CSV table of C-alpha atoms in Angstrom, one decimal:
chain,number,residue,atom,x,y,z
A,240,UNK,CA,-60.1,0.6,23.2
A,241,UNK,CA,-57.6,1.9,20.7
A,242,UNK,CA,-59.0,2.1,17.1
A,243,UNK,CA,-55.8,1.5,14.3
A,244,UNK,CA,-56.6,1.2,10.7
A,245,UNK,CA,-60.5,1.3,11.5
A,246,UNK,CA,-60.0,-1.9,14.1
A,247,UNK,CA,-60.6,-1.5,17.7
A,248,UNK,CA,-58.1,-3.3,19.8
A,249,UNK,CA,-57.1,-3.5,23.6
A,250,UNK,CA,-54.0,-2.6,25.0
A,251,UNK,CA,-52.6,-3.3,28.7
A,252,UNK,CA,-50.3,-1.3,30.0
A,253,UNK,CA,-47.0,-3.1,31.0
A,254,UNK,CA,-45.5,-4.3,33.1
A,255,UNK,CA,-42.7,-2.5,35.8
A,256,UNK,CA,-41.5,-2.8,39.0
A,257,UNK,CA,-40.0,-0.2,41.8
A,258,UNK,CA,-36.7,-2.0,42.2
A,259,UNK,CA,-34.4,-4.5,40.0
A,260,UNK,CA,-31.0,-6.4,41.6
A,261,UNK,CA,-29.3,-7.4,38.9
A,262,UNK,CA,-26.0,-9.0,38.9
A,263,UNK,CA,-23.9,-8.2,35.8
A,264,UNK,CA,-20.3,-9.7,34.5
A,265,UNK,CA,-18.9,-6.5,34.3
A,266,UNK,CA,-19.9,-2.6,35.2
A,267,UNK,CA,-18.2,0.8,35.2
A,268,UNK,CA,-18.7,3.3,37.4
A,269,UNK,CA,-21.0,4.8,35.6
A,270,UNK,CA,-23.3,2.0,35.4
A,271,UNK,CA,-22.8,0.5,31.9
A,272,UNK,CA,-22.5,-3.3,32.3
A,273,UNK,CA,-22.1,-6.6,30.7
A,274,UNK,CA,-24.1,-9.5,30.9
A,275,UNK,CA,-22.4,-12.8,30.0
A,276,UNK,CA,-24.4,-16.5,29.7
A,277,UNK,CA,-28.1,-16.8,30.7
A,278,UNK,CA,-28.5,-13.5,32.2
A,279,UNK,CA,-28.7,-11.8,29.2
A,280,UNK,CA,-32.4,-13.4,29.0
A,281,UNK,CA,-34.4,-10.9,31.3
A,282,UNK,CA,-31.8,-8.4,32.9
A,283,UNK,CA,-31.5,-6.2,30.0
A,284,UNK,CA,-35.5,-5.6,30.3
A,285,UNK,CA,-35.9,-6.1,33.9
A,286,UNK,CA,-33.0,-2.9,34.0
A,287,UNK,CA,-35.3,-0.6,31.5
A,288,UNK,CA,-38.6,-1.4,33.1
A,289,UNK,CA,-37.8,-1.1,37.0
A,290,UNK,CA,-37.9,2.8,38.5
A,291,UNK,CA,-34.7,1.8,40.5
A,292,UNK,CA,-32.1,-0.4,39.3
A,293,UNK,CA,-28.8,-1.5,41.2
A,294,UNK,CA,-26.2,-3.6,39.9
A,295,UNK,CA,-23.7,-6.5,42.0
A,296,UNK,CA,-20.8,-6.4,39.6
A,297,UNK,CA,-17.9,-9.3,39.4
A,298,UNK,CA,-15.6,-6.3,38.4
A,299,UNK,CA,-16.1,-2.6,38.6
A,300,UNK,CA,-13.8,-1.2,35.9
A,301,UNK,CA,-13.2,2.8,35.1
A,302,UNK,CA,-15.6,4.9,32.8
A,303,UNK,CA,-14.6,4.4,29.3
A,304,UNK,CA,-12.6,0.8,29.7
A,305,UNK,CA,-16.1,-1.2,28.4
A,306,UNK,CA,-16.1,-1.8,24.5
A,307,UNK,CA,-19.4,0.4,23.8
A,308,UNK,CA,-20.4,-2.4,21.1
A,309,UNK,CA,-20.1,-4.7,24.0
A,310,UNK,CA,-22.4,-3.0,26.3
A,311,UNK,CA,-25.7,-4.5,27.4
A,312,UNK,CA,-27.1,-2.4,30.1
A,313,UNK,CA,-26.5,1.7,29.6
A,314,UNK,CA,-25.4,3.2,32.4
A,315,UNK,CA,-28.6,5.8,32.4
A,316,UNK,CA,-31.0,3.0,33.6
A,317,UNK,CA,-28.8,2.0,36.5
A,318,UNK,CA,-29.0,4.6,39.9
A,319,UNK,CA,-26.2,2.2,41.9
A,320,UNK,CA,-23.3,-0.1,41.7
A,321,UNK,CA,-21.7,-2.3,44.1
A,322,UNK,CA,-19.1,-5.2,43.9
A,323,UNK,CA,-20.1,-8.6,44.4
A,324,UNK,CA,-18.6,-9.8,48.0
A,325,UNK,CA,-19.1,-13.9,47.6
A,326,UNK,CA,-17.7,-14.9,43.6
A,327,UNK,CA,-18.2,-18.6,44.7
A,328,UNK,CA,-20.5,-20.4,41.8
A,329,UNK,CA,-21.7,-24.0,43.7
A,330,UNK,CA,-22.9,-26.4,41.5
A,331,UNK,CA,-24.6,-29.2,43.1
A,332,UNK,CA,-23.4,-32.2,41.6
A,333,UNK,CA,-25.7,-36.1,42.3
């Protein structure tokens, strides 16, 4: 129990986990990387709370090229890089 402003409340500790795969629209080399559509729901968090994080980039650019306002992921929280093999996006279609 944690007392604030004379009331006791209970905290958890949160959540983390030893390794997040994230794949990103865009990365340097130095591990900053943009997200683009519905992965910027959980990736940005998933890449601050995980003890190793490695990114499967569309495009691996140089250090420096990303607009810094742009940037959703700092390079800091990433440990690897590596470019995404299969671009194919299947959409089923019924």
């Amino acid at each position: 129990m944690t007392v604030f402003n004379n009331k006791e409340y209970l905290l958890e500790r949160s959540i983390f986990g030893d390794f997040a795969l994230i794949k990103v629209y865009k990365a340097d080399k130095t591990g900053n990387a943009i997200l683009r559509g519905s992965s910027n729901n959980f990736n940005q968090d998933m890449a601050t709370a995980a003890k190793t994080v490695i990114l499967e980039a569309e495009e691996i650019v140089e250090a420096g090229e990303l607009d810094p306002h742009h940037i959703h992921i700092q390079g800091v929280f990433v440990d690897k890089v590596v470019l995404a093999t299969k671009l194919e996006k299947r959409i089923e279609k019924l």
